[in-house]
Short mmCIF file of C-alpha atoms in Angstrom, two decimals:
data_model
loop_
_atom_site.label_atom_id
_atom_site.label_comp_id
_atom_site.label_asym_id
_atom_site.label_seq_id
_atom_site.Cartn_x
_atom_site.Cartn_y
_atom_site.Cartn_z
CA UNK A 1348 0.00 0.00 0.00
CA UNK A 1349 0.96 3.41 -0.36
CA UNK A 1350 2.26 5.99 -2.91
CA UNK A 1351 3.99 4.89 -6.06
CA UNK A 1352 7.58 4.81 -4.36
CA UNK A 1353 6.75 4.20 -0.66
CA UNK A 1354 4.87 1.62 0.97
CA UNK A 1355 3.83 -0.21 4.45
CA UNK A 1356 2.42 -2.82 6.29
CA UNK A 1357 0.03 -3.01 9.15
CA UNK A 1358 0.78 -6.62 10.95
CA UNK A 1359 -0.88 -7.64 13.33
CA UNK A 1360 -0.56 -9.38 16.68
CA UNK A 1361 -1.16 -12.62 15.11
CA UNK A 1362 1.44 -12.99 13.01
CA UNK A 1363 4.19 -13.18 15.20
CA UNK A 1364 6.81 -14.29 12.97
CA UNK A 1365 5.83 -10.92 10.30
CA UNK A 1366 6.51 -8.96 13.21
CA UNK A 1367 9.50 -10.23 14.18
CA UNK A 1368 10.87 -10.57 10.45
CA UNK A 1369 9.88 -6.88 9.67
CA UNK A 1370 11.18 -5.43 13.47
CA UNK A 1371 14.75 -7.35 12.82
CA UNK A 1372 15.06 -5.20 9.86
CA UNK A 1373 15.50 -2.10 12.30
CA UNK A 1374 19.38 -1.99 13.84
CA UNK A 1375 17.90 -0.60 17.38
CA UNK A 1376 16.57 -3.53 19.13
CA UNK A 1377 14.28 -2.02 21.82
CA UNK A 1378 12.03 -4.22 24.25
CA UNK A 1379 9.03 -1.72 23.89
CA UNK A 1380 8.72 -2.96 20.30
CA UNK A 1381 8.87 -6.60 20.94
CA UNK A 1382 6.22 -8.55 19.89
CA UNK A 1383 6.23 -10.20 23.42
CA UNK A 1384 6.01 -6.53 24.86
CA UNK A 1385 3.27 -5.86 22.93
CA UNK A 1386 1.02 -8.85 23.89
CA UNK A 1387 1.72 -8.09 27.55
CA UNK A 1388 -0.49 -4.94 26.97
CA UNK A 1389 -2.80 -7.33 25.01
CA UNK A 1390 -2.72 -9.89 27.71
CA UNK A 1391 -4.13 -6.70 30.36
CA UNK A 1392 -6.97 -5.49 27.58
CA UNK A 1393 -5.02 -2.36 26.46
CA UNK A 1394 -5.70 -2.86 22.91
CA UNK A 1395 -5.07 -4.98 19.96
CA UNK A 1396 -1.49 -4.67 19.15
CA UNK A 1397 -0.13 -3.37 15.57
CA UNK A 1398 3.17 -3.20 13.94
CA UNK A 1399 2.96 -0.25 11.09
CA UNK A 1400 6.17 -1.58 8.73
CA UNK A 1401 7.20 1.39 6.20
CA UNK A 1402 9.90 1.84 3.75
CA UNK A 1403 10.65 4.91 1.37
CA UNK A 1404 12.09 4.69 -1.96
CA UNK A 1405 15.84 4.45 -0.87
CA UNK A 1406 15.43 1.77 1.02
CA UNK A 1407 14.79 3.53 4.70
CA UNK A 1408 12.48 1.96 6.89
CA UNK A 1409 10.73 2.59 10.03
CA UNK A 1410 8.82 0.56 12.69
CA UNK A 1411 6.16 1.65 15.03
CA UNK A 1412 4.03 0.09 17.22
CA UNK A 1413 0.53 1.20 18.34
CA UNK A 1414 -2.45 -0.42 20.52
CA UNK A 1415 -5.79 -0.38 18.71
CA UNK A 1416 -8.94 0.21 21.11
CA UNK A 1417 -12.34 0.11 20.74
CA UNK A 1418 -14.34 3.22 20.84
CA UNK A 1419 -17.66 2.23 20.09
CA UNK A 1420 -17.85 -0.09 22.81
CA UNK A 1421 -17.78 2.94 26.10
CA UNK A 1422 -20.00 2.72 28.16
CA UNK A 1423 -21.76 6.54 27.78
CA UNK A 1424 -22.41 5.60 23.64
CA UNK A 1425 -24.51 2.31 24.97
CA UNK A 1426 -24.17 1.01 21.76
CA UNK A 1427 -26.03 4.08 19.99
CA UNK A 1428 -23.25 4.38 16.98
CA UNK A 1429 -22.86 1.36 14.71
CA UNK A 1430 -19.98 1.47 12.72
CA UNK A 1431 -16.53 0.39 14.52
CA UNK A 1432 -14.80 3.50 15.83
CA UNK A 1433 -10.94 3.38 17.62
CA UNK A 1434 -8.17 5.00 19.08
CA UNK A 1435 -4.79 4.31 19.28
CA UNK A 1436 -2.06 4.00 21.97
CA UNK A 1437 2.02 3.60 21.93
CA UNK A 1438 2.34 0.68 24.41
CA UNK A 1439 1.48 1.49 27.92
CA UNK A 1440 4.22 0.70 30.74
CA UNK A 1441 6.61 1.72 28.18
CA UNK A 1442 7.43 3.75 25.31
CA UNK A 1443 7.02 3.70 21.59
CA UNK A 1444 7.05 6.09 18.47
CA UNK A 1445 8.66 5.88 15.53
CA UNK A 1446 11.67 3.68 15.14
CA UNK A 1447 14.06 3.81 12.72
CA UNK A 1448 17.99 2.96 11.79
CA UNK A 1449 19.03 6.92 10.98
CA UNK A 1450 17.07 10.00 11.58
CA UNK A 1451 15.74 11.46 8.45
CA UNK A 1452 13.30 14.61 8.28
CA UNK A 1453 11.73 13.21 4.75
CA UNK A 1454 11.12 9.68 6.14
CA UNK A 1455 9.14 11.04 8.85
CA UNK A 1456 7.11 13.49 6.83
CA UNK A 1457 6.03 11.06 4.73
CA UNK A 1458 5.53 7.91 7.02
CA UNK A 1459 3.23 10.71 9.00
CA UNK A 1460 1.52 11.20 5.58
CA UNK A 1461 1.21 7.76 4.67
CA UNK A 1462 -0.06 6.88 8.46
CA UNK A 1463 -2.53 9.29 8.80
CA UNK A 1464 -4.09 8.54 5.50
CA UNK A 1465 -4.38 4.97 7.28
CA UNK A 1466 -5.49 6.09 10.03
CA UNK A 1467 -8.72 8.18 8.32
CA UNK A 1468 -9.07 4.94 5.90
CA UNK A 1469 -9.48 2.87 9.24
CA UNK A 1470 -11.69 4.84 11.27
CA UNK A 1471 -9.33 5.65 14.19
CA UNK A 1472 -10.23 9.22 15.58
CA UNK A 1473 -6.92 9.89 17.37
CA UNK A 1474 -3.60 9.11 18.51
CA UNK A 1475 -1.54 9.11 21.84
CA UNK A 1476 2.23 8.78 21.60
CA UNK A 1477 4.50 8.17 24.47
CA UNK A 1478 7.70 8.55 22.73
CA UNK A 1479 11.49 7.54 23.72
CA UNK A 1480 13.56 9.55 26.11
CA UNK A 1481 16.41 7.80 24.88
CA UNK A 1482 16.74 7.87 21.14
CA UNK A 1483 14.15 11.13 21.68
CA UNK A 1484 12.58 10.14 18.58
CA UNK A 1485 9.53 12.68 18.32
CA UNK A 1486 12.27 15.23 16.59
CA UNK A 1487 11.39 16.42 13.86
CA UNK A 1488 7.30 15.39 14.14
CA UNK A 1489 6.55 18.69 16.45
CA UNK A 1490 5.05 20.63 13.46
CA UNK A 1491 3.31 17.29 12.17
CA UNK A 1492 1.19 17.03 15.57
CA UNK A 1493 0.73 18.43 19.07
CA UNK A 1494 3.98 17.28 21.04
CA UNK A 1495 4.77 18.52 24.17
CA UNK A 1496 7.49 17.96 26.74
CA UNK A 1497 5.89 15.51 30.12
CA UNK A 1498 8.42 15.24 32.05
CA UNK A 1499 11.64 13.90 33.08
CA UNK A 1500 13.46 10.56 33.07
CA UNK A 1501 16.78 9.36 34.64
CA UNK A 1502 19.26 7.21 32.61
CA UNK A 1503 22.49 5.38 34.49
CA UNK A 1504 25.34 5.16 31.73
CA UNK A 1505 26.76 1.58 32.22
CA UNK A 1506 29.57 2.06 29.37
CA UNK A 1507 31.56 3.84 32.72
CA UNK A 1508 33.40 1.25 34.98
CA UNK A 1509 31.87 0.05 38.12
CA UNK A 1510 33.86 2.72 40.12
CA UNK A 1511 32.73 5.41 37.92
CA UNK A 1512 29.06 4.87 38.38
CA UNK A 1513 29.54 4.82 41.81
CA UNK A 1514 31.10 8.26 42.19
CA UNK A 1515 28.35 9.35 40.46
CA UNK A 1516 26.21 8.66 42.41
CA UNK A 1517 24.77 11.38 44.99
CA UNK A 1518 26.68 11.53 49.02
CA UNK A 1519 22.94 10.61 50.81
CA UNK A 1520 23.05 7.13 48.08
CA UNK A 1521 26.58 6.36 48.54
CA UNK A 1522 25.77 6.32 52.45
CA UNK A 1523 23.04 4.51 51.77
CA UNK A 1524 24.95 1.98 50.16
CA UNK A 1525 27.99 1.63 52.31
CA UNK A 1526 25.35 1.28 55.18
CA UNK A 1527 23.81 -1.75 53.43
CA UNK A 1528 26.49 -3.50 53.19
CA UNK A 1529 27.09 -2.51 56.83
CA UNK A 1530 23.70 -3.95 58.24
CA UNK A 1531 24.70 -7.33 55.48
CA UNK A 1532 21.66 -6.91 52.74
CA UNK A 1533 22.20 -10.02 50.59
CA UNK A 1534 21.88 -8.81 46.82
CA UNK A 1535 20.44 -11.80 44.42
CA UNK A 1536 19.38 -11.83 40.97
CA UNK A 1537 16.52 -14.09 39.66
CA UNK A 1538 16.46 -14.90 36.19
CA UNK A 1539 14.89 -17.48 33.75
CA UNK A 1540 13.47 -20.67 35.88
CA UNK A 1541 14.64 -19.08 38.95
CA UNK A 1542 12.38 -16.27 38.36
CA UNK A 1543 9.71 -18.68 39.51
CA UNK A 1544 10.74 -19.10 42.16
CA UNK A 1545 10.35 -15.61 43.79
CA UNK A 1546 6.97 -14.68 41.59
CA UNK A 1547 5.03 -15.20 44.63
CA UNK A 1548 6.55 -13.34 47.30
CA UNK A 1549 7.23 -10.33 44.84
CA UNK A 1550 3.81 -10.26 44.22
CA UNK A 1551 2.37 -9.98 47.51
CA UNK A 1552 5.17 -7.13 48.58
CA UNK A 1553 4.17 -5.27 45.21
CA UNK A 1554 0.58 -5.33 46.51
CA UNK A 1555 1.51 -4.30 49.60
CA UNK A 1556 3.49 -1.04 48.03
CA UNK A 1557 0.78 -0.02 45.97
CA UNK A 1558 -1.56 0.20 48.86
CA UNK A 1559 0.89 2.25 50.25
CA UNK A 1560 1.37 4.96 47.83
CA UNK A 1561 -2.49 4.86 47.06
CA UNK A 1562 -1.79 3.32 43.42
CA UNK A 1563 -4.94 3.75 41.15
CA UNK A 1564 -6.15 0.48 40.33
CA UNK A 1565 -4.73 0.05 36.84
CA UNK A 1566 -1.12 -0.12 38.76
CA UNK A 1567 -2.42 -3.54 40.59
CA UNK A 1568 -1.37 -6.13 38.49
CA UNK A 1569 -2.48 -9.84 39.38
CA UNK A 1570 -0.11 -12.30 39.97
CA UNK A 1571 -0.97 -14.35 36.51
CA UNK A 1572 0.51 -10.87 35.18
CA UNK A 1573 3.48 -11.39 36.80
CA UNK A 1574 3.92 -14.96 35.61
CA UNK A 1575 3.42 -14.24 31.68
CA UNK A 1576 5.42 -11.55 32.15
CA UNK A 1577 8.34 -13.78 33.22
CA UNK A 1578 7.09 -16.11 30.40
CA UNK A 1579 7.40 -13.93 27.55
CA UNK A 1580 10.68 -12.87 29.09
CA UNK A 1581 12.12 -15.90 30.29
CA UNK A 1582 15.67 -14.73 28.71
CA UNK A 1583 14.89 -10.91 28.92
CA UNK A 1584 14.23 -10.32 32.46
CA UNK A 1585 15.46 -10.56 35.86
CA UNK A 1586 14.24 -9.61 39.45
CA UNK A 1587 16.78 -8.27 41.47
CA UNK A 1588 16.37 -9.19 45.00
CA UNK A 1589 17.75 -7.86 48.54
CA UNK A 1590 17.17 -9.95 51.63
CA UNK A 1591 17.88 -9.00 55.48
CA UNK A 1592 17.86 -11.77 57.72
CA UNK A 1593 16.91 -14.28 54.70
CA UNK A 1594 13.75 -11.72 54.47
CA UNK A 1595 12.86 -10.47 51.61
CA UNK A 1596 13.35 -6.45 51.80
CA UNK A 1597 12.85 -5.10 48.05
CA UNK A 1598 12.44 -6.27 44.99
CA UNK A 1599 12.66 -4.89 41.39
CA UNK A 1600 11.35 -6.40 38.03
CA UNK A 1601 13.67 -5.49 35.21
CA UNK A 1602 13.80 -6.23 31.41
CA UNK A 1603 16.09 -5.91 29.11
CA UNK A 1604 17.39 -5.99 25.12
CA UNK A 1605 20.61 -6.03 23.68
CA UNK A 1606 21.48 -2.58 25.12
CA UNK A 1607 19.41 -1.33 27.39
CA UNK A 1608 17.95 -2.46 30.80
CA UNK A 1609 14.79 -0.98 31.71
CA UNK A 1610 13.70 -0.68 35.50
CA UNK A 1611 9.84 -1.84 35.03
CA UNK A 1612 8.24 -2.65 38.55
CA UNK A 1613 9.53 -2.30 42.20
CA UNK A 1614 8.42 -2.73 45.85
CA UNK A 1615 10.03 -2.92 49.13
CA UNK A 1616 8.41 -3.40 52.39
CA UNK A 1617 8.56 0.22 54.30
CA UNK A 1618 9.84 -0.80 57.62
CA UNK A 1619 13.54 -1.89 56.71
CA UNK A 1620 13.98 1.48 53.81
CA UNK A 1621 16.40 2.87 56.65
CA UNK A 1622 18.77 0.04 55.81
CA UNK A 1623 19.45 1.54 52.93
CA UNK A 1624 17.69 -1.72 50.68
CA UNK A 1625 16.19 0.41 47.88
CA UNK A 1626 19.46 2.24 46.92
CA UNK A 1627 21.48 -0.91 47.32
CA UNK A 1628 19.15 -2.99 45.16
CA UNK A 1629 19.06 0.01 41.88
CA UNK A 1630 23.13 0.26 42.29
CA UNK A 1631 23.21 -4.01 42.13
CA UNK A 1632 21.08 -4.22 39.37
CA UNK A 1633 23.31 -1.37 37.49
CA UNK A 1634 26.08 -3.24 38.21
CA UNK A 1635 24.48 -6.66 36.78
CA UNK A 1636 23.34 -4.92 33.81
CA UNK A 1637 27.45 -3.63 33.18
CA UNK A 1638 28.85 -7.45 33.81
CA UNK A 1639 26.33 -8.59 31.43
CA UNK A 1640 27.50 -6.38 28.69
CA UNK A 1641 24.47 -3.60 29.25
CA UNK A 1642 25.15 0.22 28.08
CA UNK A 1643 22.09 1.66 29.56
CA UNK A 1644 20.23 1.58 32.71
CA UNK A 1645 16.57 3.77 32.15
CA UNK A 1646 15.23 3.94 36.02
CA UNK A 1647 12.11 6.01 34.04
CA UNK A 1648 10.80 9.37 35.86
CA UNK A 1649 8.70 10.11 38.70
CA UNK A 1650 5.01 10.29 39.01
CA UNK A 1651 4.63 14.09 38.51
CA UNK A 1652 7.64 16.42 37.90
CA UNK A 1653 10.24 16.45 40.37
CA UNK A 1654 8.48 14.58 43.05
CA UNK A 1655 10.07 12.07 45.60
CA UNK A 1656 10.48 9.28 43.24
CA UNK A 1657 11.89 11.19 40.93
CA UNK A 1658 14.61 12.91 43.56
CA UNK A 1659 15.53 9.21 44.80
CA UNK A 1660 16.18 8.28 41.07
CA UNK A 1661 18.17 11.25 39.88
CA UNK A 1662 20.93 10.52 43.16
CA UNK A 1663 21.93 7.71 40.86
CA UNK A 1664 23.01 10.34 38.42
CA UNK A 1665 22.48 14.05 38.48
CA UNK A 1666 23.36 14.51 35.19
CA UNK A 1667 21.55 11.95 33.27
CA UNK A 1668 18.29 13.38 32.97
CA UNK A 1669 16.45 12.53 29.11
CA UNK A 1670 13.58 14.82 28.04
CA UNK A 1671 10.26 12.61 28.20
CA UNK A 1672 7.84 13.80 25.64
CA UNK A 1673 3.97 12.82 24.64
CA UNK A 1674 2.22 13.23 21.32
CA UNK A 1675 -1.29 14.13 20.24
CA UNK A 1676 -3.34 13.82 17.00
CA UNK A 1677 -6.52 13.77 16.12
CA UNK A 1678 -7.27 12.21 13.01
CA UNK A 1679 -11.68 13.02 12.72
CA UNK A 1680 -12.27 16.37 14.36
CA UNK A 1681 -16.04 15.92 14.00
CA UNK A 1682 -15.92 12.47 14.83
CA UNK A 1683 -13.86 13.78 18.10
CA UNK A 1684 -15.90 16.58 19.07
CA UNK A 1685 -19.43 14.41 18.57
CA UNK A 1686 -17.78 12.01 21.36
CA UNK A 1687 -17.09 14.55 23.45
CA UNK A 1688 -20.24 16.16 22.89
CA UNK A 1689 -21.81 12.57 24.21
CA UNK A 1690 -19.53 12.10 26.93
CA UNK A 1691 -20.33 15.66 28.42
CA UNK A 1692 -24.28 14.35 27.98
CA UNK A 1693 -24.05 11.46 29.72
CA UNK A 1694 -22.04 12.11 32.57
CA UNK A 1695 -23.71 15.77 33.07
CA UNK A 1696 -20.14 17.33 32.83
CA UNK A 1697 -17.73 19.19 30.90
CA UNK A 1698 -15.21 17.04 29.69
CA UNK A 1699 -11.70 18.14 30.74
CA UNK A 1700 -9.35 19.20 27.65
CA UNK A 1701 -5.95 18.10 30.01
CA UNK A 1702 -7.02 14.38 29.46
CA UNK A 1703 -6.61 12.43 26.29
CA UNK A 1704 -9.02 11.45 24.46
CA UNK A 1705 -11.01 13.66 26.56
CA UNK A 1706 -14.00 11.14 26.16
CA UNK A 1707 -11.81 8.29 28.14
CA UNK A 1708 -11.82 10.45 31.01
CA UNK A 1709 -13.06 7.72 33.76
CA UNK A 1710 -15.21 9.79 36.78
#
């Protein structure tokens, strides 16, 4: 499909092997793009997954992902429109956009053309994009739709040696560290079969810190979660586990490609955090993800700006913030403003223009 010189493919979910043929022809290898990633969000009823394959006429080609969701199925239209109307998501959890072997202005101009024209040909209203602090790969697209900068994420450089990323690190988490070691926290990592072996006892400390920072309820994964996720992952994830005692203390689920190692879940139970186990469990995962040949180590961002979470994650280095941006388009104004229109009916309310889709705003 496509213009005379350019042309794509949408593959879906069920053809694994398309994916994965058409993905390998990309240099990056990122985890967020994975087919396996992708059915994850599948697996929690995020949205039917999609790989969008495109390749100009010289031969440059482009990957990116999105999570097709039903429209027409919300509760407040009660089944009142007929035809099939979606939306579309970069995966949740994680982050997506376009992906590509060399940044080129003209490739992204037209893949936008050639996506949107999809996207009208499709009927999918609009588009969320949570791009890629690390390869920051919504350059160039800012006059093409509505990007704007979220927030910030914290990246650990694992290229330095072991000594190096310690100095780095911020006095309060070196103290933290040394003070760990003092009070003999036993570092383990998890991995493959092993991983199994833990699931259980993660779990119910993960429940526990949710309840604890008042999670919303989409942050409460079940333990069958936990178990495909160590399934799909079985050679591209670890948990990283600190004990005191033989207790468990805090626990981190972590995945991983061939470059990058991605912090992705964590809890710890409160009581024993002045033993230093939270510090002492990032810094032993960093250095697990340098001995295993590792370049990056993305700890992700807070919740909002430059709150606590975000404070304890930039001590592992102060200067390696990344820029986290979010994109917006709306491909069917009318069709766009008619749902809002509906929402703002049936929930006696004016929908709030912050969210988006505004009509997926949950009271």
């Amino acid at each position: 499909m496509g213009s005379e010189y350019c042309m794509y493919e949408v593959i879906s979910y069920q053809d694994k092997k398309l994916w994965e043929e058409k993905l390998s022809q990309i240099k990056i290898k990122d985890i967020f793009y994975y087919h396996s990633y992708c059915m994850m969000n599948h697996y929690t009823g995020d949205g039917e997954p999609f790989l969008f394959f495109y390749e100009d006429e010289r031969g440059n080609k482009l990957c990116y992902v999105f999570l097709r969701r039903n429209i027409h199925k919300l509760d407040f239209l009660k089944g009142e429109i007929d035809s099939e109307l979606y939306d579309i998501i970069t995966p949740t959890y994680g982050y997506g956009g376009p992906l590509y072997n060399k940044i080129n202005k003209q490739l992204l101009i037209d893949f936008r053309r050639e996506f949107e024209n999809y996207c009208k040909k499709e009927n999918i209203i609009c588009e969320f994009i949570r791009f890629h602090p690390i390869y920051q790969n919504q350059t160039f697209l800012e006059n093409l739709m509505d990007v704007t900068y979220d927030r910030e994420t914290i990246l650990v450089d694992l290229s330095k040696g072991e000594n190096e990323i310690f100095n780095i690190y911020h006095k309060n988490h070196k103290r933290n560290i040394n003070k760990a070691i003092k009070n003999q926290l036993i570092f383990r990592v998890f991995q493959n079969e092993e991983s199994y072996l833990i699931i259980d006892k993660f779990y119910d400390m993960y429940q526990k810190t949710m309840d604890k920072v008042k999670a919303t309820s989409y942050s409460y994964f079940s333990l069958d979660y936990l178990k495909q996720l160590v399934k799909e992952f079985f050679h591209r994830s670890i948990i990283g586990a600190v004990y005191y005692n033989g207790m468990l203390i805090a626990a981190a689920f972590c995945l991983y490609d061939e470059h990058s190692l991605h912090y992705h879940l964590g809890c710890s139970e409160q009581e024993f955090l002045s033993l230093g186990s939270n510090t002492f469990l990032l810094h032993n995962i960093a250095i697990w993800g340098k001995r295993n040949g590792l370049t990056v180590f993305h700890l992700g961002g807070g919740h909002v700006g430059r709150d606590s979470l975000f404070q304890f994650k930039h001590r592992f280095n102060p200067l390696g913030t990344l820029h986290f941006y979010i994109g917006k388009k709306v491909h069917n104004s009318a069709k766009y403003t008619s749902l809002i229109r509906k929402w703002e009916k049936y929930y006696h309310q004016e929908s709030n223009p912050a969210f988006f889709p505004e009509y997926r705003n949950k009271i």
